[in-house]
JSON list of C-alpha atoms in Angstrom, two decimals:
[
{"chain": "A", "resi": 2, "resn": "MET", "atom": "CA", "xyz": [-0.04, 0.01, 0.25]},
{"chain": "A", "resi": 3, "resn": "ILE", "atom": "CA", "xyz": [2.75, 2.58, 0.96]},
{"chain": "A", "resi": 4, "resn": "SER", "atom": "CA", "xyz": [4.52, 1.54, -2.21]},
{"chain": "A", "resi": 5, "resn": "LYS", "atom": "CA", "xyz": [1.72, 2.24, -4.38]},
{"chain": "A", "resi": 6, "resn": "LYS", "atom": "CA", "xyz": [1.12, 5.63, -2.93]},
{"chain": "A", "resi": 7, "resn": "PHE", "atom": "CA", "xyz": [4.73, 6.46, -3.10]},
{"chain": "A", "resi": 8, "resn": "THR", "atom": "CA", "xyz": [4.67, 5.21, -6.89]},
{"chain": "A", "resi": 9, "resn": "VAL", "atom": "CA", "xyz": [1.54, 7.81, -7.22]},
{"chain": "A", "resi": 10, "resn": "LEU", "atom": "CA", "xyz": [3.40, 10.58, -5.44]},
{"chain": "A", "resi": 11, "resn": "CYS", "atom": "CA", "xyz": [6.84, 10.15, -7.47]},
{"chain": "A", "resi": 12, "resn": "LEU", "atom": "CA", "xyz": [4.54, 9.99, -10.97]},
{"chain": "A", "resi": 13, "resn": "ALA", "atom": "CA", "xyz": [2.52, 13.06, -9.53]},
{"chain": "A", "resi": 14, "resn": "THR", "atom": "CA", "xyz": [5.88, 15.06, -8.57]},
{"chain": "A", "resi": 15, "resn": "LEU", "atom": "CA", "xyz": [7.75, 14.25, -12.25]},
{"chain": "A", "resi": 16, "resn": "PHE", "atom": "CA", "xyz": [4.55, 15.55, -13.81]},
{"chain": "A", "resi": 17, "resn": "GLY", "atom": "CA", "xyz": [4.22, 18.65, -11.78]},
{"chain": "A", "resi": 18, "resn": "LEU", "atom": "CA", "xyz": [7.97, 19.36, -12.66]},
{"chain": "A", "resi": 19, "resn": "SER", "atom": "CA", "xyz": [7.78, 18.87, -16.38]},
{"chain": "A", "resi": 20, "resn": "ASN", "atom": "CA", "xyz": [4.61, 21.48, -16.31]},
{"chain": "A", "resi": 21, "resn": "ALA", "atom": "CA", "xyz": [6.62, 23.84, -14.06]},
{"chain": "A", "resi": 22, "resn": "LEU", "atom": "CA", "xyz": [9.25, 23.98, -16.93]},
{"chain": "A", "resi": 23, "resn": "VAL", "atom": "CA", "xyz": [6.46, 25.73, -18.97]},
{"chain": "A", "resi": 24, "resn": "PRO", "atom": "CA", "xyz": [5.55, 29.52, -17.82]},
{"chain": "A", "resi": 25, "resn": "SER", "atom": "CA", "xyz": [2.22, 30.39, -16.75]},
{"chain": "A", "resi": 26, "resn": "TYR", "atom": "CA", "xyz": [1.62, 32.65, -19.71]},
{"chain": "A", "resi": 27, "resn": "ILE", "atom": "CA", "xyz": [1.91, 29.70, -21.98]},
{"chain": "A", "resi": 28, "resn": "GLU", "atom": "CA", "xyz": [-1.25, 27.32, -21.96]},
{"chain": "A", "resi": 29, "resn": "VAL", "atom": "CA", "xyz": [-0.50, 23.74, -22.19]},
{"chain": "A", "resi": 30, "resn": "CYS", "atom": "CA", "xyz": [-2.92, 21.96, -24.38]},
{"chain": "A", "resi": 31, "resn": "GLY", "atom": "CA", "xyz": [-3.53, 18.32, -24.26]},
{"chain": "A", "resi": 32, "resn": "ARG", "atom": "CA", "xyz": [-3.40, 16.55, -27.41]},
{"chain": "A", "resi": 33, "resn": "ARG", "atom": "CA", "xyz": [-6.47, 14.76, -26.95]},
{"chain": "A", "resi": 34, "resn": "ASN", "atom": "CA", "xyz": [-8.43, 17.63, -25.46]},
{"chain": "A", "resi": 35, "resn": "PRO", "atom": "CA", "xyz": [-11.56, 17.36, -27.64]},
{"chain": "A", "resi": 36, "resn": "LYS", "atom": "CA", "xyz": [-11.55, 21.34, -27.93]},
{"chain": "A", "resi": 37, "resn": "LEU", "atom": "CA", "xyz": [-8.01, 21.41, -28.60]},
{"chain": "A", "resi": 38, "resn": "ASP", "atom": "CA", "xyz": [-8.37, 24.03, -31.54]},
{"chain": "A", "resi": 39, "resn": "GLN", "atom": "CA", "xyz": [-10.18, 26.40, -28.89]},
{"chain": "A", "resi": 40, "resn": "CYS", "atom": "CA", "xyz": [-7.37, 25.59, -26.22]},
{"chain": "A", "resi": 41, "resn": "VAL", "atom": "CA", "xyz": [-4.58, 26.73, -28.78]},
{"chain": "A", "resi": 42, "resn": "ILE", "atom": "CA", "xyz": [-6.56, 29.88, -29.50]},
{"chain": "A", "resi": 43, "resn": "ASP", "atom": "CA", "xyz": [-6.81, 30.66, -25.43]},
{"chain": "A", "resi": 44, "resn": "SER", "atom": "CA", "xyz": [-3.20, 30.11, -25.57]},
{"chain": "A", "resi": 45, "resn": "ALA", "atom": "CA", "xyz": [-2.02, 32.36, -28.49]},
{"chain": "A", "resi": 46, "resn": "MET", "atom": "CA", "xyz": [-4.28, 35.11, -26.95]},
{"chain": "A", "resi": 47, "resn": "LYS", "atom": "CA", "xyz": [-2.98, 34.54, -23.58]},
{"chain": "A", "resi": 48, "resn": "LEU", "atom": "CA", "xyz": [0.52, 34.79, -24.93]},
{"chain": "A", "resi": 49, "resn": "LEU", "atom": "CA", "xyz": [-0.05, 37.93, -27.45]},
{"chain": "A", "resi": 50, "resn": "PRO", "atom": "CA", "xyz": [0.66, 40.65, -24.41]},
{"chain": "A", "resi": 51, "resn": "LYS", "atom": "CA", "xyz": [3.89, 39.15, -23.64]},
{"chain": "A", "resi": 52, "resn": "LEU", "atom": "CA", "xyz": [4.96, 38.57, -27.45]},
{"chain": "A", "resi": 53, "resn": "LYS", "atom": "CA", "xyz": [4.18, 42.49, -28.33]},
{"chain": "A", "resi": 54, "resn": "ASP", "atom": "CA", "xyz": [6.78, 43.56, -25.78]},
{"chain": "A", "resi": 55, "resn": "GLY", "atom": "CA", "xyz": [9.16, 40.73, -26.33]},
{"chain": "A", "resi": 56, "resn": "ILE", "atom": "CA", "xyz": [9.91, 37.78, -23.68]},
{"chain": "A", "resi": 57, "resn": "PRO", "atom": "CA", "xyz": [13.63, 38.12, -22.56]},
{"chain": "A", "resi": 58, "resn": "GLU", "atom": "CA", "xyz": [13.72, 34.83, -20.82]},
{"chain": "A", "resi": 59, "resn": "LEU", "atom": "CA", "xyz": [12.93, 32.90, -23.83]},
{"chain": "A", "resi": 60, "resn": "ASP", "atom": "CA", "xyz": [15.02, 35.12, -26.20]},
{"chain": "A", "resi": 61, "resn": "VAL", "atom": "CA", "xyz": [11.78, 36.30, -27.92]},
{"chain": "A", "resi": 62, "resn": "PRO", "atom": "CA", "xyz": [12.36, 40.03, -29.48]},
{"chain": "A", "resi": 63, "resn": "PRO", "atom": "CA", "xyz": [9.27, 42.52, -29.57]},
{"chain": "A", "resi": 64, "resn": "LEU", "atom": "CA", "xyz": [6.76, 41.88, -32.02]},
{"chain": "A", "resi": 65, "resn": "GLU", "atom": "CA", "xyz": [6.45, 45.38, -33.24]},
{"chain": "A", "resi": 66, "resn": "PRO", "atom": "CA", "xyz": [7.48, 47.04, -34.77]},
{"chain": "A", "resi": 67, "resn": "LEU", "atom": "CA", "xyz": [8.29, 44.36, -37.84]},
{"chain": "A", "resi": 68, "resn": "GLU", "atom": "CA", "xyz": [11.16, 45.90, -39.59]},
{"chain": "A", "resi": 69, "resn": "ILE", "atom": "CA", "xyz": [11.10, 45.10, -43.52]},
{"chain": "A", "resi": 70, "resn": "GLU", "atom": "CA", "xyz": [14.59, 46.68, -45.23]},
{"chain": "A", "resi": 71, "resn": "GLU", "atom": "CA", "xyz": [12.68, 47.11, -48.80]},
{"chain": "A", "resi": 72, "resn": "LEU", "atom": "CA", "xyz": [9.37, 47.19, -49.60]},
{"chain": "A", "resi": 73, "resn": "PRO", "atom": "CA", "xyz": [8.50, 47.36, -53.51]},
{"chain": "A", "resi": 74, "resn": "MET", "atom": "CA", "xyz": [5.59, 49.50, -53.95]},
{"chain": "A", "resi": 75, "resn": "ALA", "atom": "CA", "xyz": [5.04, 50.45, -57.59]},
{"chain": "A", "resi": 76, "resn": "ASN", "atom": "CA", "xyz": [6.99, 49.58, -60.88]},
{"chain": "A", "resi": 77, "resn": "LEU", "atom": "CA", "xyz": [5.24, 51.30, -63.65]},
{"chain": "A", "resi": 78, "resn": "ASP", "atom": "CA", "xyz": [6.25, 52.33, -67.05]},
{"chain": "A", "resi": 79, "resn": "SER", "atom": "CA", "xyz": [6.84, 55.88, -66.00]},
{"chain": "A", "resi": 80, "resn": "PHE", "atom": "CA", "xyz": [6.90, 55.44, -62.19]},
{"chain": "A", "resi": 81, "resn": "ARG", "atom": "CA", "xyz": [9.14, 53.18, -59.57]},
{"chain": "A", "resi": 82, "resn": "ALA", "atom": "CA", "xyz": [8.91, 53.53, -56.14]},
{"chain": "A", "resi": 83, "resn": "SER", "atom": "CA", "xyz": [9.86, 51.58, -53.22]},
{"chain": "A", "resi": 84, "resn": "ALA", "atom": "CA", "xyz": [10.03, 52.05, -49.44]},
{"chain": "A", "resi": 85, "resn": "THR", "atom": "CA", "xyz": [12.91, 51.40, -47.68]},
{"chain": "A", "resi": 86, "resn": "ASP", "atom": "CA", "xyz": [13.77, 50.96, -43.42]},
{"chain": "A", "resi": 87, "resn": "VAL", "atom": "CA", "xyz": [10.22, 49.93, -43.36]},
{"chain": "A", "resi": 88, "resn": "LYS", "atom": "CA", "xyz": [8.44, 49.85, -39.60]},
{"chain": "A", "resi": 89, "resn": "LEU", "atom": "CA", "xyz": [4.75, 48.12, -39.42]},
{"chain": "A", "resi": 90, "resn": "ARG", "atom": "CA", "xyz": [2.86, 48.51, -36.18]},
{"chain": "A", "resi": 91, "resn": "GLY", "atom": "CA", "xyz": [-0.43, 46.82, -35.52]},
{"chain": "A", "resi": 92, "resn": "LEU", "atom": "CA", "xyz": [0.53, 43.17, -36.39]},
{"chain": "A", "resi": 93, "resn": "SER", "atom": "CA", "xyz": [-0.07, 42.52, -32.18]},
{"chain": "A", "resi": 94, "resn": "ASN", "atom": "CA", "xyz": [-3.49, 43.36, -32.26]},
{"chain": "A", "resi": 95, "resn": "PHE", "atom": "CA", "xyz": [-5.47, 40.75, -34.35]},
{"chain": "A", "resi": 96, "resn": "THR", "atom": "CA", "xyz": [-8.58, 38.52, -34.18]},
{"chain": "A", "resi": 97, "resn": "ILE", "atom": "CA", "xyz": [-8.35, 35.00, -34.65]},
{"chain": "A", "resi": 98, "resn": "LYS", "atom": "CA", "xyz": [-11.09, 33.78, -36.90]},
{"chain": "A", "resi": 99, "resn": "ASN", "atom": "CA", "xyz": [-10.73, 30.49, -37.46]},
{"chain": "A", "resi": 100, "resn": "LEU", "atom": "CA", "xyz": [-7.78, 27.73, -36.50]},
{"chain": "A", "resi": 101, "resn": "LYS", "atom": "CA", "xyz": [-7.30, 24.01, -36.87]},
{"chain": "A", "resi": 102, "resn": "VAL", "atom": "CA", "xyz": [-4.60, 22.00, -35.35]},
{"chain": "A", "resi": 103, "resn": "LYS", "atom": "CA", "xyz": [-3.65, 18.98, -37.13]},
{"chain": "A", "resi": 104, "resn": "LEU", "atom": "CA", "xyz": [-1.24, 17.54, -35.09]},
{"chain": "A", "resi": 105, "resn": "GLN", "atom": "CA", "xyz": [-0.87, 14.21, -36.94]},
{"chain": "A", "resi": 106, "resn": "ASP", "atom": "CA", "xyz": [-0.14, 16.15, -40.12]},
{"chain": "A", "resi": 107, "resn": "HIS", "atom": "CA", "xyz": [2.13, 18.23, -38.48]},
{"chain": "A", "resi": 108, "resn": "LYS", "atom": "CA", "xyz": [0.38, 21.33, -39.47]},
{"chain": "A", "resi": 109, "resn": "ILE", "atom": "CA", "xyz": [-1.81, 24.27, -38.11]},
{"chain": "A", "resi": 110, "resn": "TYR", "atom": "CA", "xyz": [-4.13, 26.50, -40.22]},
{"chain": "A", "resi": 111, "resn": "ILE", "atom": "CA", "xyz": [-4.76, 30.18, -39.08]},
{"chain": "A", "resi": 112, "resn": "GLU", "atom": "CA", "xyz": [-7.19, 32.61, -40.37]},
{"chain": "A", "resi": 113, "resn": "VAL", "atom": "CA", "xyz": [-6.75, 35.95, -38.58]},
{"chain": "A", "resi": 114, "resn": "LEU", "atom": "CA", "xyz": [-7.98, 39.70, -38.89]},
{"chain": "A", "resi": 115, "resn": "PHE", "atom": "CA", "xyz": [-5.69, 42.86, -38.53]},
{"chain": "A", "resi": 116, "resn": "PRO", "atom": "CA", "xyz": [-8.39, 45.57, -37.71]},
{"chain": "A", "resi": 117, "resn": "ARG", "atom": "CA", "xyz": [-5.44, 48.56, -38.32]},
{"chain": "A", "resi": 118, "resn": "VAL", "atom": "CA", "xyz": [-1.80, 48.37, -39.56]},
{"chain": "A", "resi": 119, "resn": "HIS", "atom": "CA", "xyz": [0.46, 51.29, -39.74]},
{"chain": "A", "resi": 120, "resn": "LEU", "atom": "CA", "xyz": [3.52, 51.37, -42.19]},
{"chain": "A", "resi": 121, "resn": "ASN", "atom": "CA", "xyz": [6.28, 54.22, -41.51]},
{"chain": "A", "resi": 122, "resn": "SER", "atom": "CA", "xyz": [9.25, 54.31, -44.07]},
{"chain": "A", "resi": 123, "resn": "ASP", "atom": "CA", "xyz": [11.33, 56.51, -46.26]},
{"chain": "A", "resi": 124, "resn": "TYR", "atom": "CA", "xyz": [10.12, 56.68, -49.62]},
{"chain": "A", "resi": 125, "resn": "ASN", "atom": "CA", "xyz": [12.35, 56.51, -52.84]},
{"chain": "A", "resi": 126, "resn": "VAL", "atom": "CA", "xyz": [10.55, 57.41, -56.31]},
{"chain": "A", "resi": 127, "resn": "LYS", "atom": "CA", "xyz": [11.99, 57.59, -59.68]},
{"chain": "A", "resi": 128, "resn": "ALA", "atom": "CA", "xyz": [9.69, 59.21, -62.39]},
{"chain": "A", "resi": 129, "resn": "LYS", "atom": "CA", "xyz": [9.78, 60.00, -65.87]},
{"chain": "A", "resi": 130, "resn": "ILE", "atom": "CA", "xyz": [6.98, 62.64, -66.97]},
{"chain": "A", "resi": 131, "resn": "LEU", "atom": "CA", "xyz": [8.71, 65.39, -68.96]},
{"chain": "A", "resi": 132, "resn": "VAL", "atom": "CA", "xyz": [12.27, 64.60, -67.89]},
{"chain": "A", "resi": 133, "resn": "PRO", "atom": "CA", "xyz": [13.61, 61.99, -65.50]},
{"chain": "A", "resi": 134, "resn": "ILE", "atom": "CA", "xyz": [13.38, 63.13, -61.78]},
{"chain": "A", "resi": 135, "resn": "ALA", "atom": "CA", "xyz": [13.76, 61.63, -58.34]},
{"chain": "A", "resi": 136, "resn": "GLU", "atom": "CA", "xyz": [12.51, 62.11, -54.83]},
{"chain": "A", "resi": 137, "resn": "LYS", "atom": "CA", "xyz": [12.96, 60.59, -51.51]},
{"chain": "A", "resi": 138, "resn": "GLY", "atom": "CA", "xyz": [11.33, 61.38, -48.07]},
{"chain": "A", "resi": 139, "resn": "PRO", "atom": "CA", "xyz": [9.21, 59.74, -45.07]},
{"chain": "A", "resi": 140, "resn": "ILE", "atom": "CA", "xyz": [5.56, 58.05, -46.06]},
{"chain": "A", "resi": 141, "resn": "ASP", "atom": "CA", "xyz": [2.73, 57.19, -43.58]},
{"chain": "A", "resi": 142, "resn": "MET", "atom": "CA", "xyz": [0.58, 54.22, -44.89]},
{"chain": "A", "resi": 143, "resn": "ILE", "atom": "CA", "xyz": [-2.53, 52.99, -42.75]},
{"chain": "A", "resi": 144, "resn": "THR", "atom": "CA", "xyz": [-4.63, 50.32, -43.81]},
{"chain": "A", "resi": 145, "resn": "GLU", "atom": "CA", "xyz": [-7.47, 48.58, -42.00]},
{"chain": "A", "resi": 146, "resn": "ASN", "atom": "CA", "xyz": [-9.12, 45.19, -41.80]},
{"chain": "A", "resi": 147, "resn": "ILE", "atom": "CA", "xyz": [-6.62, 42.86, -43.13]},
{"chain": "A", "resi": 148, "resn": "ALA", "atom": "CA", "xyz": [-7.36, 39.19, -43.75]},
{"chain": "A", "resi": 149, "resn": "ALA", "atom": "CA", "xyz": [-4.68, 36.69, -43.47]},
{"chain": "A", "resi": 150, "resn": "LYS", "atom": "CA", "xyz": [-4.44, 32.74, -43.96]},
{"chain": "A", "resi": 151, "resn": "THR", "atom": "CA", "xyz": [-1.63, 30.99, -42.66]},
{"chain": "A", "resi": 152, "resn": "THR", "atom": "CA", "xyz": [-0.42, 27.22, -42.64]},
{"chain": "A", "resi": 153, "resn": "MET", "atom": "CA", "xyz": [2.51, 26.68, -40.51]},
{"chain": "A", "resi": 154, "resn": "LYS", "atom": "CA", "xyz": [4.33, 23.34, -40.84]},
{"chain": "A", "resi": 155, "resn": "PHE", "atom": "CA", "xyz": [6.58, 21.68, -38.00]},
{"chain": "A", "resi": 156, "resn": "ARG", "atom": "CA", "xyz": [8.63, 18.51, -37.60]},
{"chain": "A", "resi": 157, "resn": "LEU", "atom": "CA", "xyz": [9.88, 16.78, -34.39]},
{"chain": "A", "resi": 158, "resn": "ILE", "atom": "CA", "xyz": [13.49, 16.57, -33.70]},
{"chain": "A", "resi": 159, "resn": "GLU", "atom": "CA", "xyz": [15.40, 15.11, -31.38]},
{"chain": "A", "resi": 160, "resn": "ARG", "atom": "CA", "xyz": [17.42, 17.21, -28.79]},
{"chain": "A", "resi": 161, "resn": "ARG", "atom": "CA", "xyz": [19.15, 16.33, -25.40]},
{"chain": "A", "resi": 162, "resn": "GLY", "atom": "CA", "xyz": [16.72, 13.19, -25.54]},
{"chain": "A", "resi": 163, "resn": "ARG", "atom": "CA", "xyz": [13.61, 14.70, -26.20]},
{"chain": "A", "resi": 164, "resn": "GLN", "atom": "CA", "xyz": [11.33, 15.58, -29.31]},
{"chain": "A", "resi": 165, "resn": "ILE", "atom": "CA", "xyz": [11.08, 19.61, -30.17]},
{"chain": "A", "resi": 166, "resn": "MET", "atom": "CA", "xyz": [8.69, 20.95, -32.35]},
{"chain": "A", "resi": 167, "resn": "PHE", "atom": "CA", "xyz": [10.83, 22.60, -35.24]},
{"chain": "A", "resi": 168, "resn": "TRP", "atom": "CA", "xyz": [8.56, 25.07, -37.31]},
{"chain": "A", "resi": 169, "resn": "GLU", "atom": "CA", "xyz": [10.15, 24.61, -41.02]},
{"chain": "A", "resi": 170, "resn": "GLU", "atom": "CA", "xyz": [7.89, 26.10, -43.10]},
{"chain": "A", "resi": 171, "resn": "MET", "atom": "CA", "xyz": [5.07, 29.05, -43.21]},
{"chain": "A", "resi": 172, "resn": "THR", "atom": "CA", "xyz": [2.85, 30.08, -46.09]},
{"chain": "A", "resi": 173, "resn": "THR", "atom": "CA", "xyz": [0.97, 33.56, -45.62]},
{"chain": "A", "resi": 174, "resn": "LYS", "atom": "CA", "xyz": [-1.79, 34.89, -47.67]},
{"chain": "A", "resi": 175, "resn": "ILE", "atom": "CA", "xyz": [-2.68, 38.53, -47.04]},
{"chain": "A", "resi": 176, "resn": "PHE", "atom": "CA", "xyz": [-5.93, 40.31, -48.33]},
{"chain": "A", "resi": 177, "resn": "ILE", "atom": "CA", "xyz": [-5.41, 44.15, -48.16]},
{"chain": "A", "resi": 178, "resn": "LYS", "atom": "CA", "xyz": [-8.78, 45.95, -49.80]},
{"chain": "A", "resi": 179, "resn": "ASP", "atom": "CA", "xyz": [-7.44, 49.42, -49.32]},
{"chain": "A", "resi": 180, "resn": "TYR", "atom": "CA", "xyz": [-5.28, 52.10, -47.74]},
{"chain": "A", "resi": 181, "resn": "THR", "atom": "CA", "xyz": [-4.62, 55.69, -47.13]},
{"chain": "A", "resi": 182, "resn": "ALA", "atom": "CA", "xyz": [-1.27, 56.78, -47.56]},
{"chain": "A", "resi": 183, "resn": "ASN", "atom": "CA", "xyz": [0.63, 60.38, -47.40]},
{"chain": "A", "resi": 184, "resn": "PHE", "atom": "CA", "xyz": [4.15, 61.22, -48.82]},
{"chain": "A", "resi": 185, "resn": "GLU", "atom": "CA", "xyz": [5.62, 64.17, -47.16]},
{"chain": "A", "resi": 186, "resn": "PRO", "atom": "CA", "xyz": [6.56, 67.26, -48.69]},
{"chain": "A", "resi": 187, "resn": "GLY", "atom": "CA", "xyz": [10.35, 67.04, -49.96]},
{"chain": "A", "resi": 188, "resn": "GLU", "atom": "CA", "xyz": [12.36, 69.67, -51.64]},
{"chain": "A", "resi": 189, "resn": "GLN", "atom": "CA", "xyz": [10.22, 69.72, -54.92]},
{"chain": "A", "resi": 190, "resn": "LYS", "atom": "CA", "xyz": [6.50, 70.40, -53.64]},
{"chain": "A", "resi": 191, "resn": "PRO", "atom": "CA", "xyz": [4.82, 70.08, -57.00]},
{"chain": "A", "resi": 192, "resn": "LEU", "atom": "CA", "xyz": [6.31, 66.53, -57.08]},
{"chain": "A", "resi": 193, "resn": "THR", "atom": "CA", "xyz": [5.28, 65.51, -53.82]},
{"chain": "A", "resi": 194, "resn": "GLN", "atom": "CA", "xyz": [1.76, 66.55, -55.19]},
{"chain": "A", "resi": 195, "resn": "ALA", "atom": "CA", "xyz": [2.27, 64.39, -57.96]},
{"chain": "A", "resi": 196, "resn": "ILE", "atom": "CA", "xyz": [3.66, 61.45, -56.17]},
{"chain": "A", "resi": 197, "resn": "ASN", "atom": "CA", "xyz": [0.45, 61.54, -53.54]},
{"chain": "A", "resi": 198, "resn": "GLN", "atom": "CA", "xyz": [-1.70, 61.64, -56.34]},
{"chain": "A", "resi": 199, "resn": "VAL", "atom": "CA", "xyz": [-0.12, 58.24, -57.77]},
{"chain": "A", "resi": 200, "resn": "LEU", "atom": "CA", "xyz": [-0.40, 56.90, -54.30]},
{"chain": "A", "resi": 201, "resn": "GLN", "atom": "CA", "xyz": [-4.33, 57.47, -54.39]},
{"chain": "A", "resi": 202, "resn": "THR", "atom": "CA", "xyz": [-4.99, 56.34, -58.22]},
{"chain": "A", "resi": 203, "resn": "ASN", "atom": "CA", "xyz": [-2.76, 53.34, -58.40]},
{"chain": "A", "resi": 204, "resn": "ARG", "atom": "CA", "xyz": [-4.11, 51.39, -55.63]},
{"chain": "A", "resi": 205, "resn": "LYS", "atom": "CA", "xyz": [-4.61, 48.20, -57.01]},
{"chain": "A", "resi": 206, "resn": "GLU", "atom": "CA", "xyz": [-0.56, 48.05, -58.58]},
{"chain": "A", "resi": 207, "resn": "ILE", "atom": "CA", "xyz": [0.38, 49.26, -55.43]},
{"chain": "A", "resi": 208, "resn": "ILE", "atom": "CA", "xyz": [-1.40, 46.78, -53.17]},
{"chain": "A", "resi": 209, "resn": "GLU", "atom": "CA", "xyz": [-0.31, 43.89, -55.57]},
{"chain": "A", "resi": 210, "resn": "SER", "atom": "CA", "xyz": [3.47, 45.16, -55.25]},
{"chain": "A", "resi": 211, "resn": "ILE", "atom": "CA", "xyz": [3.82, 45.44, -51.32]},
{"chain": "A", "resi": 212, "resn": "THR", "atom": "CA", "xyz": [1.59, 42.09, -50.74]},
{"chain": "A", "resi": 213, "resn": "PRO", "atom": "CA", "xyz": [4.13, 39.31, -51.62]},
{"chain": "A", "resi": 214, "resn": "SER", "atom": "CA", "xyz": [7.04, 41.13, -49.62]},
{"chain": "A", "resi": 215, "resn": "LEU", "atom": "CA", "xyz": [4.52, 41.76, -46.51]},
{"chain": "A", "resi": 216, "resn": "GLU", "atom": "CA", "xyz": [3.97, 38.45, -46.78]},
{"chain": "A", "resi": 217, "resn": "ARG", "atom": "CA", "xyz": [7.44, 36.80, -46.47]},
{"chain": "A", "resi": 218, "resn": "ALA", "atom": "CA", "xyz": [8.21, 39.08, -43.97]},
{"chain": "A", "resi": 219, "resn": "ILE", "atom": "CA", "xyz": [5.52, 38.41, -41.56]},
{"chain": "A", "resi": 220, "resn": "SER", "atom": "CA", "xyz": [6.20, 34.33, -42.49]},
{"chain": "A", "resi": 221, "resn": "LYS", "atom": "CA", "xyz": [9.69, 34.80, -41.64]},
{"chain": "A", "resi": 222, "resn": "GLN", "atom": "CA", "xyz": [8.80, 36.67, -38.14]},
{"chain": "A", "resi": 223, "resn": "ILE", "atom": "CA", "xyz": [6.42, 34.08, -37.25]},
{"chain": "A", "resi": 224, "resn": "LEU", "atom": "CA", "xyz": [8.63, 31.53, -37.82]},
{"chain": "A", "resi": 225, "resn": "ASP", "atom": "CA", "xyz": [11.50, 32.64, -35.89]},
{"chain": "A", "resi": 226, "resn": "ILE", "atom": "CA", "xyz": [9.53, 33.66, -32.72]},
{"chain": "A", "resi": 227, "resn": "SER", "atom": "CA", "xyz": [8.02, 30.21, -32.77]},
{"chain": "A", "resi": 228, "resn": "ASN", "atom": "CA", "xyz": [11.05, 28.48, -32.90]},
{"chain": "A", "resi": 229, "resn": "ARG", "atom": "CA", "xyz": [12.58, 30.52, -30.19]},
{"chain": "A", "resi": 230, "resn": "ILE", "atom": "CA", "xyz": [9.71, 29.89, -28.17]},
{"chain": "A", "resi": 231, "resn": "SER", "atom": "CA", "xyz": [9.76, 25.81, -28.79]},
{"chain": "A", "resi": 232, "resn": "LYS", "atom": "CA", "xyz": [13.06, 25.25, -28.35]},
{"chain": "A", "resi": 233, "resn": "HIS", "atom": "CA", "xyz": [12.77, 25.74, -24.83]},
{"chain": "A", "resi": 234, "resn": "PHE", "atom": "CA", "xyz": [9.99, 22.95, -24.30]},
{"chain": "A", "resi": 235, "resn": "SER", "atom": "CA", "xyz": [9.60, 19.28, -25.64]},
{"chain": "A", "resi": 236, "resn": "TYR", "atom": "CA", "xyz": [6.71, 18.45, -27.53]},
{"chain": "A", "resi": 237, "resn": "GLU", "atom": "CA", "xyz": [5.15, 16.44, -24.75]},
{"chain": "A", "resi": 238, "resn": "GLU", "atom": "CA", "xyz": [5.30, 19.44, -22.47]},
{"chain": "A", "resi": 239, "resn": "LEU", "atom": "CA", "xyz": [3.51, 21.65, -24.72]},
{"chain": "A", "resi": 240, "resn": "PHE", "atom": "CA", "xyz": [1.09, 18.91, -26.08]},
{"chain": "A", "resi": 241, "resn": "PRO", "atom": "CA", "xyz": [1.15, 16.22, -23.47]},
{"chain": "A", "resi": 242, "resn": "ASP", "atom": "CA", "xyz": [-0.69, 12.74, -24.30]},
{"chain": "A", "resi": 243, "resn": "ARG", "atom": "CA", "xyz": [-4.11, 13.48, -22.42]},
{"chain": "A", "resi": 244, "resn": "GLU", "atom": "CA", "xyz": [-7.17, 15.73, -22.75]}
]
């Protein structure tokens, strides 16, 4: 009888120590949980405030701003433009519209909505109206209600005798309906007005130009953050074999 009690106590202690490795701001979801999708949603939303400012103990940098070195914006015959030193804000504020966890397939499908995203950057313009001209200056762009669909794929790798989730691939499709943008006055005021006019009248082309770069940048950052977190815990600690 004492032996049985001692065994139960040891197992409970080991189980408790295993869970203690996972900080309280990460919600552990049993992989046999009938509401696993909702558990992962709750876990993500619980973790979000920490991600915004970064998690030093897990070596996770702040989620905002998302920095992009260069973002092509327009590639028209007479007008070429790109944004450099791009800073995106608003990515830490989102609503999860749908989420499906397929642990057997090593995939997670997510649909989210960003209410408002603010882009701030330097703007480089090369245009040819009557003669070749060039202009540089800061630009602000705001877009609302961006929908995004992502697929994240992981594989299990052995590390120090434990199975770790390694996120190896992420595809992101974002859907931008519209935006407001303002190129701040440079040295040539008439040209600045012309640039703002182009920004307003070529929305479809500009959205098509910036979307692929945004998708790649978002995927790269989320993969990096996911791996920085998951490397600290085993698969069993994050998704134990229980409800």
